[in-house]
PDB file of C-alpha atoms in Angstrom:
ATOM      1  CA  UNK P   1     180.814 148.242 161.634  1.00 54.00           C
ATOM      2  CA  UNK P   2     179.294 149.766 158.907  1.00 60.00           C
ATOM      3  CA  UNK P   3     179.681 148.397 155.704  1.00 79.00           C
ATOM      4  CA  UNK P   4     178.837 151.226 153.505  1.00 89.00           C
ATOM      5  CA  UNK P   5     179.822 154.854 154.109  1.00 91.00           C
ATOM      6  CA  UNK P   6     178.280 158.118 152.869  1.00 94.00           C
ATOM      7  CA  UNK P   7     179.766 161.405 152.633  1.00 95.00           C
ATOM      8  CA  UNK P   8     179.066 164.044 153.694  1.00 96.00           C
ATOM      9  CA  UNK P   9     175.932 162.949 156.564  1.00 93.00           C
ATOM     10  CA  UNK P  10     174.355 166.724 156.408  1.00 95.00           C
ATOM     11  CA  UNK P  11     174.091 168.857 153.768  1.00 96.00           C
ATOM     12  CA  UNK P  12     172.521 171.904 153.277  1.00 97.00           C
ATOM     13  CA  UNK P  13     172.912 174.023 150.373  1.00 96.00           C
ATOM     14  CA  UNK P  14     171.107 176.794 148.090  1.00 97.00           C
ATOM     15  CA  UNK P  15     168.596 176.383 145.555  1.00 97.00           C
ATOM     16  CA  UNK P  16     170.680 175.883 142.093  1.00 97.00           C
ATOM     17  CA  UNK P  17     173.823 174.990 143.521  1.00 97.00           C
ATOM     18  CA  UNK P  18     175.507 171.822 142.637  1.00 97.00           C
ATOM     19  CA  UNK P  19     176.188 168.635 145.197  1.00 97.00           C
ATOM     20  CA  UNK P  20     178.070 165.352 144.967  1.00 97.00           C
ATOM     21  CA  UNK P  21     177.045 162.925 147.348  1.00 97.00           C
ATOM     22  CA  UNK P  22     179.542 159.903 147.853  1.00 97.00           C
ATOM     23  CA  UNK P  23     178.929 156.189 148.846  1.00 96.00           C
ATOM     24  CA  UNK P  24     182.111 154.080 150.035  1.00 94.00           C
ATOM     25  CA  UNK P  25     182.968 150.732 150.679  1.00 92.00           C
ATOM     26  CA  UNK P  26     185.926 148.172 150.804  1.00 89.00           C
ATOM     27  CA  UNK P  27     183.485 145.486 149.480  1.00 88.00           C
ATOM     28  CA  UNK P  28     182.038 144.757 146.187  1.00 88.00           C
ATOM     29  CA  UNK P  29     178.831 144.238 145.635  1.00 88.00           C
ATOM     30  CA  UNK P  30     176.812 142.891 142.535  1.00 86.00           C
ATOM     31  CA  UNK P  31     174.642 145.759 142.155  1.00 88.00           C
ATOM     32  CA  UNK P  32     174.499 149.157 144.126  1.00 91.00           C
ATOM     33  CA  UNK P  33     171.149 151.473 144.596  1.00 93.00           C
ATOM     34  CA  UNK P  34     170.445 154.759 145.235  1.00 95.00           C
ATOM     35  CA  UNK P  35     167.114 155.723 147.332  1.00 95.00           C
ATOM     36  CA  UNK P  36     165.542 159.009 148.546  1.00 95.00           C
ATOM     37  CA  UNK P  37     163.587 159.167 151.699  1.00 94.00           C
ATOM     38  CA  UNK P  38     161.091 161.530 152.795  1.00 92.00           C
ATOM     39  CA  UNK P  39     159.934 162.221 156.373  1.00 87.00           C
ATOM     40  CA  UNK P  40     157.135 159.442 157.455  1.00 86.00           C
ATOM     41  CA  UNK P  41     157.580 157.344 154.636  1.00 90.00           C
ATOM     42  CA  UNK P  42     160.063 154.631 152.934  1.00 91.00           C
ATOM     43  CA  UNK P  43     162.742 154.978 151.393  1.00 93.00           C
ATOM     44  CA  UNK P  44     162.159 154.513 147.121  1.00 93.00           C
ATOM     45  CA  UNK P  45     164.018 153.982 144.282  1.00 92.00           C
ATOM     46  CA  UNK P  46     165.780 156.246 142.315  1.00 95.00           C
ATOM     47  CA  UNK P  47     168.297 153.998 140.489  1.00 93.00           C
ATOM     48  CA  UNK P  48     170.183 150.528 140.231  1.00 91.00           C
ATOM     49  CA  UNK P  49     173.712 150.452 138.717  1.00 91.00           C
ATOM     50  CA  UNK P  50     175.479 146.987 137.885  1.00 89.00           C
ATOM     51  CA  UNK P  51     178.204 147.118 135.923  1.00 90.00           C
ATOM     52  CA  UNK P  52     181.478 148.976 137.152  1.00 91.00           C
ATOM     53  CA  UNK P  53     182.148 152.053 135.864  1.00 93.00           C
ATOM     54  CA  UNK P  54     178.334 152.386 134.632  1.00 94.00           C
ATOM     55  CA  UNK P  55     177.040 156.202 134.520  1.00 96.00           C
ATOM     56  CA  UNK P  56     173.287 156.806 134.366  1.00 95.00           C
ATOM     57  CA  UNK P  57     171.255 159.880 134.030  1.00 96.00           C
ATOM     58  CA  UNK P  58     167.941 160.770 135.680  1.00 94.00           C
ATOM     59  CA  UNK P  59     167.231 164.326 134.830  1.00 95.00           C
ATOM     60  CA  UNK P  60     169.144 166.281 136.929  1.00 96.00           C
ATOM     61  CA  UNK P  61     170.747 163.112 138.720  1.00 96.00           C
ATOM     62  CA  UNK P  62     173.762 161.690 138.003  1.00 97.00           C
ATOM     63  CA  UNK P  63     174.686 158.392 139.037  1.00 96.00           C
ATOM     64  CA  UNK P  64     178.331 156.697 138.530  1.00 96.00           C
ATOM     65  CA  UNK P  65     179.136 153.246 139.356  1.00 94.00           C
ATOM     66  CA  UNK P  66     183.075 152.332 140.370  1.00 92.00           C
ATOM     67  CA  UNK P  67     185.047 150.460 138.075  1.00 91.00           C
ATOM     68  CA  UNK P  68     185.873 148.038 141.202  1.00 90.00           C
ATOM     69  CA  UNK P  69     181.937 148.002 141.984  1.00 88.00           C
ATOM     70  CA  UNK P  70     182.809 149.028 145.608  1.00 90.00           C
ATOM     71  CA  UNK P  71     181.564 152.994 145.747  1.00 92.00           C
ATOM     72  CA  UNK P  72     179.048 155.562 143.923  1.00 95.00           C
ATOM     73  CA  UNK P  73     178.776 158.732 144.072  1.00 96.00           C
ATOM     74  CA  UNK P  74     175.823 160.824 142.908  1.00 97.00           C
ATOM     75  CA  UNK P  75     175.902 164.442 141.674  1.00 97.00           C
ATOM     76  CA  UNK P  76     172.517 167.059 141.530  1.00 97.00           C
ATOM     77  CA  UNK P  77     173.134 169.786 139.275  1.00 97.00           C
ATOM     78  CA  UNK P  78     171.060 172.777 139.662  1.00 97.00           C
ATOM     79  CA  UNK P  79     169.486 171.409 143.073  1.00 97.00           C
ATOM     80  CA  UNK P  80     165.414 172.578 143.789  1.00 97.00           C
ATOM     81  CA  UNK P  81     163.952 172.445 147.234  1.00 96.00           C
ATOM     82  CA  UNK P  82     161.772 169.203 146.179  1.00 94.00           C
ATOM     83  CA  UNK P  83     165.476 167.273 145.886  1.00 96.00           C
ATOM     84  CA  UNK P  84     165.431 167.698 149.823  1.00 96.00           C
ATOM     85  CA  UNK P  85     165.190 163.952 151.591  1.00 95.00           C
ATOM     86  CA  UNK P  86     167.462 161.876 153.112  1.00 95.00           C
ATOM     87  CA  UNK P  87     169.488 159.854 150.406  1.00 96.00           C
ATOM     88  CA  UNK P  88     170.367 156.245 150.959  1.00 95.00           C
ATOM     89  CA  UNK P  89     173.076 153.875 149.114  1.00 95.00           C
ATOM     90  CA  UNK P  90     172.274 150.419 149.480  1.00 93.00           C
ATOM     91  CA  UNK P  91     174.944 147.499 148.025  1.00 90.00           C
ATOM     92  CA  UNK P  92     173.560 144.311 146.754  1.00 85.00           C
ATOM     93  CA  UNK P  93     174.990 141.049 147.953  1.00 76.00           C
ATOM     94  CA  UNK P  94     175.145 138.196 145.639  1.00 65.00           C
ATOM     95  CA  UNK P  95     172.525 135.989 147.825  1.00 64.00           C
ATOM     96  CA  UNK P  96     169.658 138.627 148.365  1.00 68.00           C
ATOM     97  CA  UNK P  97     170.750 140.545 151.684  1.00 77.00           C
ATOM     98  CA  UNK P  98     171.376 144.521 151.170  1.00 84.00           C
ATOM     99  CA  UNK P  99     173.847 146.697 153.219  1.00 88.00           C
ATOM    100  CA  UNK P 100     172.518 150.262 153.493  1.00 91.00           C
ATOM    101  CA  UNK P 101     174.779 153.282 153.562  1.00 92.00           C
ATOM    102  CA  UNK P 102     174.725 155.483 156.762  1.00 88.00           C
ATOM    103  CA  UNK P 103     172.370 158.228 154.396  1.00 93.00           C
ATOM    104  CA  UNK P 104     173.363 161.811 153.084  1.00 95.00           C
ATOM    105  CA  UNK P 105     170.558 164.246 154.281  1.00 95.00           C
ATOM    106  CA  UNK P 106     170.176 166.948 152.087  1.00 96.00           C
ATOM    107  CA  UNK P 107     168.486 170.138 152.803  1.00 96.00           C
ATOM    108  CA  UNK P 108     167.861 172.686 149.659  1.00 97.00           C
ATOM    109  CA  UNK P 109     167.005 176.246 150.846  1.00 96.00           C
ATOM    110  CA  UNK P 110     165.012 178.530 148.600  1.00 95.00           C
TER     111      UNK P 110
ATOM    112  CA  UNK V   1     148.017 149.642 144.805  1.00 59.00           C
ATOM    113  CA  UNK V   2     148.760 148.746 148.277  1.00 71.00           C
ATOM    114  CA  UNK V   3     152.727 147.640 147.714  1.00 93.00           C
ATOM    115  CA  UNK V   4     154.292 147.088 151.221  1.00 96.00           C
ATOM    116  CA  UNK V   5     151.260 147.745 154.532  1.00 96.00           C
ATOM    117  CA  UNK V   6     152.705 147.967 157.747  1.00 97.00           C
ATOM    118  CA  UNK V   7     150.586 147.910 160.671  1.00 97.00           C
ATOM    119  CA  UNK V   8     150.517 149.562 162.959  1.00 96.00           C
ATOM    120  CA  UNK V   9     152.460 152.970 162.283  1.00 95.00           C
ATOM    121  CA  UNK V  10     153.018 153.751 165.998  1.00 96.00           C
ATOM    122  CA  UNK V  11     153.030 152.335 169.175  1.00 96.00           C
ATOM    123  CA  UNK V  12     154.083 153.213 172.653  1.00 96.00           C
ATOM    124  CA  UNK V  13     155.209 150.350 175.146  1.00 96.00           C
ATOM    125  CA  UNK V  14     156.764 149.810 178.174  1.00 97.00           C
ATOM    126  CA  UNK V  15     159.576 147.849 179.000  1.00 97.00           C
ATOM    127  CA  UNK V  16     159.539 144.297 179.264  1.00 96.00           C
ATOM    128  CA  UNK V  17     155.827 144.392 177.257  1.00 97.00           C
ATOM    129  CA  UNK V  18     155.214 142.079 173.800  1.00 95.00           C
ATOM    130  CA  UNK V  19     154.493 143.412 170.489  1.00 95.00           C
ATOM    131  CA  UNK V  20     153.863 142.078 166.963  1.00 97.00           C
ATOM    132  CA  UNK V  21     154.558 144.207 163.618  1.00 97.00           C
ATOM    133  CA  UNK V  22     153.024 142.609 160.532  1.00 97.00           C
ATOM    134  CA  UNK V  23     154.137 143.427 157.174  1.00 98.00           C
ATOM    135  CA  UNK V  24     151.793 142.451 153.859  1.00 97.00           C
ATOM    136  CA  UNK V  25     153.018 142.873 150.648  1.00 97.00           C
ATOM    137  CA  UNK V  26     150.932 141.933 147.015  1.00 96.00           C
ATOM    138  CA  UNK V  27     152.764 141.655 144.934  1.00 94.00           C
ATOM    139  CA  UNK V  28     153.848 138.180 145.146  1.00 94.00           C
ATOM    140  CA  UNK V  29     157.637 138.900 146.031  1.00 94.00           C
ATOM    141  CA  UNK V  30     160.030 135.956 147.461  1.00 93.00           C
ATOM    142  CA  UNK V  31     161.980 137.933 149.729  1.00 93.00           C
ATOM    143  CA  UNK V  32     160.903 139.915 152.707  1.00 95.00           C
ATOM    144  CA  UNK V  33     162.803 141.762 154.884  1.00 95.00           C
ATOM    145  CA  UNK V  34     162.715 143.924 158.009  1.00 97.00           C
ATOM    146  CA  UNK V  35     165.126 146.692 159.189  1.00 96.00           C
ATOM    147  CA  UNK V  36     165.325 149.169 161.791  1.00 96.00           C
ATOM    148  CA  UNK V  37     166.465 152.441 161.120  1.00 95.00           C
ATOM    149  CA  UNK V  38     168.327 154.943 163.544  1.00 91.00           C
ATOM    150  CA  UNK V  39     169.907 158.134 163.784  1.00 82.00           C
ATOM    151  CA  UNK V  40     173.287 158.403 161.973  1.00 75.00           C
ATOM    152  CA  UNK V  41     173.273 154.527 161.128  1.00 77.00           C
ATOM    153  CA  UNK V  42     170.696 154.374 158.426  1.00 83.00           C
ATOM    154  CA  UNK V  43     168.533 150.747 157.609  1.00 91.00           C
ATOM    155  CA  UNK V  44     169.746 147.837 159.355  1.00 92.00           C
ATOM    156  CA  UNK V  45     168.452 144.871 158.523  1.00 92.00           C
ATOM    157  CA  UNK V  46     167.452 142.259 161.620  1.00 95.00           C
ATOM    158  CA  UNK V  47     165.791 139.692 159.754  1.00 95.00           C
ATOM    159  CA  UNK V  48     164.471 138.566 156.259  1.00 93.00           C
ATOM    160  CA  UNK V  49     162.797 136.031 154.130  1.00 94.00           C
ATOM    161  CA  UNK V  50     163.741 133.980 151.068  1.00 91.00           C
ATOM    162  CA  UNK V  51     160.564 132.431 150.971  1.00 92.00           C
ATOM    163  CA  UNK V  52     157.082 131.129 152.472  1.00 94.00           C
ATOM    164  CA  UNK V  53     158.433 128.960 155.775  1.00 93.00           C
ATOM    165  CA  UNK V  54     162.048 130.377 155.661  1.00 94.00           C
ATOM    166  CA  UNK V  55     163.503 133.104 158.053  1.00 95.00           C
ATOM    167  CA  UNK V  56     167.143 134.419 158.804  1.00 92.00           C
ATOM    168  CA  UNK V  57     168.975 136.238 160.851  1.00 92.00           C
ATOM    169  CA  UNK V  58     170.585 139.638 159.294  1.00 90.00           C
ATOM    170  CA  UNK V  59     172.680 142.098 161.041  1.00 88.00           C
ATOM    171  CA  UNK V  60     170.850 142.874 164.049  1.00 93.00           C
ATOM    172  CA  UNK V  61     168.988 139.874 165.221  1.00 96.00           C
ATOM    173  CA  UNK V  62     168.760 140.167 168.766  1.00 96.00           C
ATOM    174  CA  UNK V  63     165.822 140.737 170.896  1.00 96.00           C
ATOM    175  CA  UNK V  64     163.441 139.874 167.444  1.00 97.00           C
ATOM    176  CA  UNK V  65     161.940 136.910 166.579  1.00 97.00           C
ATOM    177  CA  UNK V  66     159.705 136.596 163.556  1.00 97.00           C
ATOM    178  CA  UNK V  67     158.058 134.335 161.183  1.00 97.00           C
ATOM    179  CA  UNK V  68     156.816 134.090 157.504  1.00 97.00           C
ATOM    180  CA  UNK V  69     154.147 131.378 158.020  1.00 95.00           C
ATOM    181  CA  UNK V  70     152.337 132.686 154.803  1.00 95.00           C
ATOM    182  CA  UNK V  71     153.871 134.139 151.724  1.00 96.00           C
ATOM    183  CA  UNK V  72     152.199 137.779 151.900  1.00 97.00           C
ATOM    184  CA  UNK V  73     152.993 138.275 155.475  1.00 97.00           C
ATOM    185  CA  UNK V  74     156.381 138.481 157.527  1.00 98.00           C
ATOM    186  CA  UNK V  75     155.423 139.594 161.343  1.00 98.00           C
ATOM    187  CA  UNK V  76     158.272 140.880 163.950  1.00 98.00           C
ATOM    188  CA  UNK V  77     157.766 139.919 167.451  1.00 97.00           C
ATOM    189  CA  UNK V  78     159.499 142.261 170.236  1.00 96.00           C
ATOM    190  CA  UNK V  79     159.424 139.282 173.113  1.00 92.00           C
ATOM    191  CA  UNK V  80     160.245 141.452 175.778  1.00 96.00           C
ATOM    192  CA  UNK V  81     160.647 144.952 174.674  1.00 95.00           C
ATOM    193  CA  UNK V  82     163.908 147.206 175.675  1.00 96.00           C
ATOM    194  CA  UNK V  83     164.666 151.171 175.194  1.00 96.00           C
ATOM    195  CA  UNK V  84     167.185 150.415 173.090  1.00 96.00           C
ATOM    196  CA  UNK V  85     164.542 149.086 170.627  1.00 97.00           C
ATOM    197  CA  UNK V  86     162.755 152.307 170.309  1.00 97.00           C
ATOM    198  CA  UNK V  87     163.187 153.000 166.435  1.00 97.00           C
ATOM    199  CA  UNK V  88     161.317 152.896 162.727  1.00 96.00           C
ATOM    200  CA  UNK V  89     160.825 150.251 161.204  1.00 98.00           C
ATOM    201  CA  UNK V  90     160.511 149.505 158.178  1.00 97.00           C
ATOM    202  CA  UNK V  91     159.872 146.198 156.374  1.00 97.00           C
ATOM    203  CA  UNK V  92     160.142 145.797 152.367  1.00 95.00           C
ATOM    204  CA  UNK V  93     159.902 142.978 150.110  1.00 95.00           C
ATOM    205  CA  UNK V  94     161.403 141.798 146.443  1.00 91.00           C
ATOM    206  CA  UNK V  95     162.507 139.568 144.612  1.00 86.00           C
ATOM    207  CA  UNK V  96     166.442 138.459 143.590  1.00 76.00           C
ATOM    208  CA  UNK V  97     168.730 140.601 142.306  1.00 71.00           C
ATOM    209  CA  UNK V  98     165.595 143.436 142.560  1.00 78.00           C
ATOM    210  CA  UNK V  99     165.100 146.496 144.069  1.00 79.00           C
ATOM    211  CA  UNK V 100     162.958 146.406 147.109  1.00 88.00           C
ATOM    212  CA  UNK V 101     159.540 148.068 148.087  1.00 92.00           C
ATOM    213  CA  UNK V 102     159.278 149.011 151.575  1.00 94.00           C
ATOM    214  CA  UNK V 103     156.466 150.141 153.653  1.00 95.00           C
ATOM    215  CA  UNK V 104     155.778 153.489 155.226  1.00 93.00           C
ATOM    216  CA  UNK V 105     157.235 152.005 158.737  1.00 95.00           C
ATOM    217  CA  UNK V 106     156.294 152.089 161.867  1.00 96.00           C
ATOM    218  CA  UNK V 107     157.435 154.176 164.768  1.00 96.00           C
ATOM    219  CA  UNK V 108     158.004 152.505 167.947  1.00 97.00           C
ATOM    220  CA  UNK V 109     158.816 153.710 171.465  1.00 96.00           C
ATOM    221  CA  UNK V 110     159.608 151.815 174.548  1.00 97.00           C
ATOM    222  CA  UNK V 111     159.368 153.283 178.006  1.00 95.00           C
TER     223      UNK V 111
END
């Protein structure tokens, strides 16, 4: 049973385009993350949001934070091919153990 | 800057064969943890750390052993490798309430 799920799994769009890439769970969780992965290498950090309903801003990344702390959803506007990776959502627990999303692989074509 | 070293980064075995992974971090984190991750069911995590001495079971713990006998390094044993272990790995460390740094992985494959 997975604990957190991300829709869609594949996406591949065209360069400039907009996406919205959701993370859902019937948990809460103290804190939730947001990581991109590239091929041969760990996943790393793009963002931590903790309080519910939190919105943060990375550039062309935006990240929201539920009000209920159970899902996240994260929007690219004006996507470039160096946003391709696989995306991972991971939820904090309270005592140290993160549950990882089932990851959103995006593919941006030129 | 090292961060997260995991060693080695692929390896072939057969069935029924042993296998350690070792996973070094420096940067002094608490927690350690190692996942496997798999088509379609991104990182899940089999064991992790709290601290030097301390190991427990996460959400895939079978067929793994491992052991955090000094604070930098948290090794996964494979006792008697199976197919269905062939995956990456990936170990990470951190400390509460943090983020974690993981490693580049390591691809396995059992035959």
């Amino acid at each position: 049973t997975q604990l957190l799920e991300q829709s869609p799994q594949f996406l591949s769009i065209q360069e400039g385009e907009n996406l919205t890439v959701y993370c859902n769970s019937s948990s809460v969780f103290s804190s939730l993350q947001w990581y991109r992965q590239e091929p041969g290498e760990g996943p790393v950090l793009l963002v931590t949001v903790v309080t519910g309903g939190e919105v943060k801003k990375l550039k062309r990344l935006t990240f929201q934070f539920g009000d209920a702390r159970k899902d996240s959803s994260l929007h690219i506007t004006a996507a470039q091919t160096g946003d391709t990776g696989l995306y991972l959502c991971a939820g904090a627990a309270s005592w140290g153990q993160f549950y990882f999303g089932t990851g959103t692989s995006l593919t941006v074509i030129p | 800057n090292a961060g997260v070293t995991q060693t080695p980064k692929f390896r072939v075995l057969k069935t029924g064969q042993s296998m350690t992974l070792l996973c070094a971090q420096d940067m002094n984190h608490e927690y350690m943890y190692w996942y496997r991750q798999d088509p379609g069911m991104g990182l899940r995590l089999i064991h992790y750390s709290v601290g030097e001495g301390t190991t427990a079971k996460g959400e895939v713990p079978d067929g793994y052993n491992v052991s955090r006998l000094k604070k930098q390094n948290f090794l996964l044993g494979l006792e008697s490798a199976a197919p269905s272990q062939t995956s990456v790995y990936f170990c990470a460390s951190g400390v509460p309430n943090q983020p974690q740094h993981f490693g580049d992985g390591t691809r396995l494959s059992i035959l």
